[in-house]
Amino acid sequence: MSTLLGARRAAVVTVTLTAGALLSVSSLAAPAQAAAAPSIGGKGGFVLNNATGATVYGKAADTRRQMASTTKIMTAAVVLTTKGVDLNRKVTVKKAYRDYVAKQGASTADLRTGDKVTVRQLVYGTMLPSGCDAAYALADTFGTGSTTAARTKSFIAKMNAKATSLKLKNTKFDSFDGISQSGKNYTTPRDLAKIAQYAMKNANFRAVVKATSYKSTAPTSTGGKRTYTWYNTNKLLGSYKGAIGIKTGTGTAAGPCLVFAATRGSKTLVGVVLNGADRYKDAAKLLDYGFGSSTAKTMKLRTLPADAQRD
């Protein structure tokens, strides 16, 4: 978002037999969860098994918090699950999108006024560099109404409707990008993990969030061609073995946030850290806990290029 001020305990069950012998059934324990749950610095955290939805870990799992740019997961999900969505549809970049990020001091995809970009490019621009201008363009394009304000309001209503359909009682959106004007853009670690789990069902979403970078071209208003190169602000990608996404977020009220996912073997875990100064370390520890591994200790974070956005 903007940098804006914006175990299962391994149980050994013993059964006394009539002959006085003891039968150990320690096999009831789940090996991957045998270790004690890790301690994380984040104020909230949650991990679920992507296939089953089963809870793997929770800390203040149902406490409402602002979510910063992790909001954009829902933005992208609403667009990508729109019936008949055409990812090659061209959208002309409006000056209003650039003015918005300039006014807010927000992270940006640096979209240039008059360029004709595709919906696919806008999704990448929203998710990788955390472009608030790209998110604005998506809300303006996929909302309904006669004005930009009406269309973005309509789009946010779609985001809330999706949260309701997912039976999320502790999530509310008042923003398409996480820059909340009223402070009423909140979720919980559990709810946000469920949003991510839902989004990850979409193949296009999965392709976007696992990319460490994306390069494409777009026609300019003068008939030329512009090249856009975006880098994923999620440093867990390329750093933690098996990481496949998902989204960073940072804001004054929200603090540093991270929604993450990783696959090892046949198991995929989806997790959340909210307001965690060391969010990547927290995420790696939680994934290690879920996978029964210990790679977090030696993880070295991927370095972003100097000109990449930070979120």
PDB file of N, CA and C in Angstrom, residues 51-86:
ATOM      1  N   ALA A  51      -6.038 -26.861   1.221  1.00  0.00           N
ATOM      2  CA  ALA A  51      -6.932 -27.891   0.682  1.00  0.00           C
ATOM      3  C   ALA A  51      -8.145 -28.128   1.564  1.00  0.00           C
ATOM      4  N   THR A  52      -7.941 -28.114   2.875  1.00  0.00           N
ATOM      5  CA  THR A  52      -9.013 -28.477   3.811  1.00  0.00           C
ATOM      6  C   THR A  52      -9.605 -27.304   4.575  1.00  0.00           C
ATOM      7  N   GLY A  53      -8.859 -26.210   4.635  1.00  0.00           N
ATOM      8  CA  GLY A  53      -9.305 -25.064   5.419  1.00  0.00           C
ATOM      9  C   GLY A  53      -9.010 -25.230   6.896  1.00  0.00           C
ATOM     10  N   ALA A  54      -8.409 -26.340   7.291  1.00  0.00           N
ATOM     11  CA  ALA A  54      -8.119 -26.603   8.695  1.00  0.00           C
ATOM     12  C   ALA A  54      -7.119 -25.592   9.241  1.00  0.00           C
ATOM     13  N   THR A  55      -7.357 -25.166  10.474  1.00  0.00           N
ATOM     14  CA  THR A  55      -6.461 -24.222  11.128  1.00  0.00           C
ATOM     15  C   THR A  55      -5.155 -24.899  11.531  1.00  0.00           C
ATOM     16  N   VAL A  56      -4.054 -24.291  11.167  1.00  0.00           N
ATOM     17  CA  VAL A  56      -2.730 -24.786  11.542  1.00  0.00           C
ATOM     18  C   VAL A  56      -2.169 -23.955  12.688  1.00  0.00           C
ATOM     19  N   TYR A  57      -2.465 -22.655  12.671  1.00  0.00           N
ATOM     20  CA  TYR A  57      -1.923 -21.738  13.690  1.00  0.00           C
ATOM     21  C   TYR A  57      -2.821 -20.516  13.803  1.00  0.00           C
ATOM     22  N   GLY A  58      -2.913 -19.969  15.002  1.00  0.00           N
ATOM     23  CA  GLY A  58      -3.661 -18.737  15.172  1.00  0.00           C
ATOM     24  C   GLY A  58      -3.131 -17.910  16.334  1.00  0.00           C
ATOM     25  N   LYS A  59      -3.049 -16.610  16.139  1.00  0.00           N
ATOM     26  CA  LYS A  59      -2.719 -15.653  17.199  1.00  0.00           C
ATOM     27  C   LYS A  59      -3.615 -14.438  17.002  1.00  0.00           C
ATOM     28  N   ALA A  60      -4.423 -14.145  18.013  1.00  0.00           N
ATOM     29  CA  ALA A  60      -5.393 -13.053  17.890  1.00  0.00           C
ATOM     30  C   ALA A  60      -6.102 -13.174  16.545  1.00  0.00           C
ATOM     31  N   ALA A  61      -6.517 -14.409  16.247  1.00  0.00           N
ATOM     32  CA  ALA A  61      -7.037 -14.738  14.916  1.00  0.00           C
ATOM     33  C   ALA A  61      -8.312 -14.001  14.556  1.00  0.00           C
ATOM     34  N   ASP A  62      -9.084 -13.585  15.559  1.00  0.00           N
ATOM     35  CA  ASP A  62     -10.363 -12.942  15.277  1.00  0.00           C
ATOM     36  C   ASP A  62     -10.418 -11.495  15.760  1.00  0.00           C
ATOM     37  N   THR A  63      -9.244 -10.913  15.962  1.00  0.00           N
ATOM     38  CA  THR A  63      -9.154  -9.510  16.344  1.00  0.00           C
ATOM     39  C   THR A  63      -9.097  -8.644  15.091  1.00  0.00           C
ATOM     40  N   ARG A  64      -9.996  -7.691  14.997  1.00  0.00           N
ATOM     41  CA  ARG A  64     -10.064  -6.836  13.818  1.00  0.00           C
ATOM     42  C   ARG A  64      -8.889  -5.861  13.762  1.00  0.00           C
ATOM     43  N   ARG A  65      -8.285  -5.766  12.591  1.00  0.00           N
ATOM     44  CA  ARG A  65      -7.178  -4.844  12.372  1.00  0.00           C
ATOM     45  C   ARG A  65      -7.252  -4.284  10.953  1.00  0.00           C
ATOM     46  N   GLN A  66      -6.662  -3.129  10.754  1.00  0.00           N
ATOM     47  CA  GLN A  66      -6.542  -2.613   9.397  1.00  0.00           C
ATOM     48  C   GLN A  66      -5.559  -3.495   8.632  1.00  0.00           C
ATOM     49  N   MET A  67      -5.719  -3.564   7.318  1.00  0.00           N
ATOM     50  CA  MET A  67      -4.956  -4.528   6.522  1.00  0.00           C
ATOM     51  C   MET A  67      -4.080  -3.916   5.440  1.00  0.00           C
ATOM     52  N   ALA A  68      -4.067  -2.592   5.345  1.00  0.00           N
ATOM     53  CA  ALA A  68      -3.245  -1.906   4.349  1.00  0.00           C
ATOM     54  C   ALA A  68      -3.467  -2.485   2.949  1.00  0.00           C
ATOM     55  N   SER A  69      -2.410  -2.632   2.170  1.00  0.00           N
ATOM     56  CA  SER A  69      -2.551  -3.055   0.770  1.00  0.00           C
ATOM     57  C   SER A  69      -2.876  -4.514   0.567  1.00  0.00           C
ATOM     58  N   THR A  70      -2.948  -5.308   1.635  1.00  0.00           N
ATOM     59  CA  THR A  70      -3.430  -6.678   1.461  1.00  0.00           C
ATOM     60  C   THR A  70      -4.892  -6.641   1.031  1.00  0.00           C
ATOM     61  N   THR A  71      -5.504  -5.469   1.173  1.00  0.00           N
ATOM     62  CA  THR A  71      -6.845  -5.201   0.627  1.00  0.00           C
ATOM     63  C   THR A  71      -6.915  -5.581  -0.848  1.00  0.00           C
ATOM     64  N   LYS A  72      -5.823  -5.354  -1.569  1.00  0.00           N
ATOM     65  CA  LYS A  72      -5.800  -5.545  -3.012  1.00  0.00           C
ATOM     66  C   LYS A  72      -5.986  -6.994  -3.433  1.00  0.00           C
ATOM     67  N   ILE A  73      -5.852  -7.924  -2.490  1.00  0.00           N
ATOM     68  CA  ILE A  73      -6.151  -9.326  -2.800  1.00  0.00           C
ATOM     69  C   ILE A  73      -7.614  -9.438  -3.206  1.00  0.00           C
ATOM     70  N   MET A  74      -8.473  -8.772  -2.448  1.00  0.00           N
ATOM     71  CA  MET A  74      -9.894  -8.807  -2.769  1.00  0.00           C
ATOM     72  C   MET A  74     -10.185  -8.013  -4.046  1.00  0.00           C
ATOM     73  N   THR A  75      -9.484  -6.909  -4.230  1.00  0.00           N
ATOM     74  CA  THR A  75      -9.636  -6.125  -5.456  1.00  0.00           C
ATOM     75  C   THR A  75      -9.391  -7.000  -6.681  1.00  0.00           C
ATOM     76  N   ALA A  76      -8.274  -7.712  -6.667  1.00  0.00           N
ATOM     77  CA  ALA A  76      -7.921  -8.584  -7.787  1.00  0.00           C
ATOM     78  C   ALA A  76      -8.892  -9.744  -7.917  1.00  0.00           C
ATOM     79  N   ALA A  77      -9.301 -10.304  -6.775  1.00  0.00           N
ATOM     80  CA  ALA A  77     -10.218 -11.452  -6.795  1.00  0.00           C
ATOM     81  C   ALA A  77     -11.566 -11.082  -7.407  1.00  0.00           C
ATOM     82  N   VAL A  78     -12.071  -9.901  -7.059  1.00  0.00           N
ATOM     83  CA  VAL A  78     -13.361  -9.460  -7.609  1.00  0.00           C
ATOM     84  C   VAL A  78     -13.258  -9.315  -9.128  1.00  0.00           C
ATOM     85  N   VAL A  79     -12.184  -8.733  -9.597  1.00  0.00           N
ATOM     86  CA  VAL A  79     -11.996  -8.556 -11.039  1.00  0.00           C
ATOM     87  C   VAL A  79     -11.865  -9.899 -11.747  1.00  0.00           C
ATOM     88  N   LEU A  80     -10.981 -10.756 -11.232  1.00  0.00           N
ATOM     89  CA  LEU A  80     -10.680 -12.021 -11.911  1.00  0.00           C
ATOM     90  C   LEU A  80     -11.821 -13.021 -11.873  1.00  0.00           C
ATOM     91  N   THR A  81     -12.745 -12.853 -10.945  1.00  0.00           N
ATOM     92  CA  THR A  81     -13.900 -13.768 -10.874  1.00  0.00           C
ATOM     93  C   THR A  81     -15.158 -13.152 -11.464  1.00  0.00           C
ATOM     94  N   THR A  82     -15.017 -11.980 -12.090  1.00  0.00           N
ATOM     95  CA  THR A  82     -16.142 -11.359 -12.780  1.00  0.00           C
ATOM     96  C   THR A  82     -16.539 -12.238 -13.963  1.00  0.00           C
ATOM     97  N   LYS A  83     -17.805 -12.537 -14.077  1.00  0.00           N
ATOM     98  CA  LYS A  83     -18.273 -13.410 -15.150  1.00  0.00           C
ATOM     99  C   LYS A  83     -17.906 -12.827 -16.511  1.00  0.00           C
ATOM    100  N   GLY A  84     -17.252 -13.641 -17.329  1.00  0.00           N
ATOM    101  CA  GLY A  84     -16.897 -13.220 -18.675  1.00  0.00           C
ATOM    102  C   GLY A  84     -15.778 -12.198 -18.757  1.00  0.00           C
ATOM    103  N   VAL A  85     -15.004 -12.040 -17.689  1.00  0.00           N
ATOM    104  CA  VAL A  85     -13.933 -11.032 -17.684  1.00  0.00           C
ATOM    105  C   VAL A  85     -12.966 -11.261 -18.851  1.00  0.00           C
ATOM    106  N   ASP A  86     -12.639 -10.176 -19.536  1.00  0.00           N
ATOM    107  CA  ASP A  86     -11.690 -10.219 -20.641  1.00  0.00           C
ATOM    108  C   ASP A  86     -10.391  -9.575 -20.165  1.00  0.00           C
TER     109      ASP A  86
END
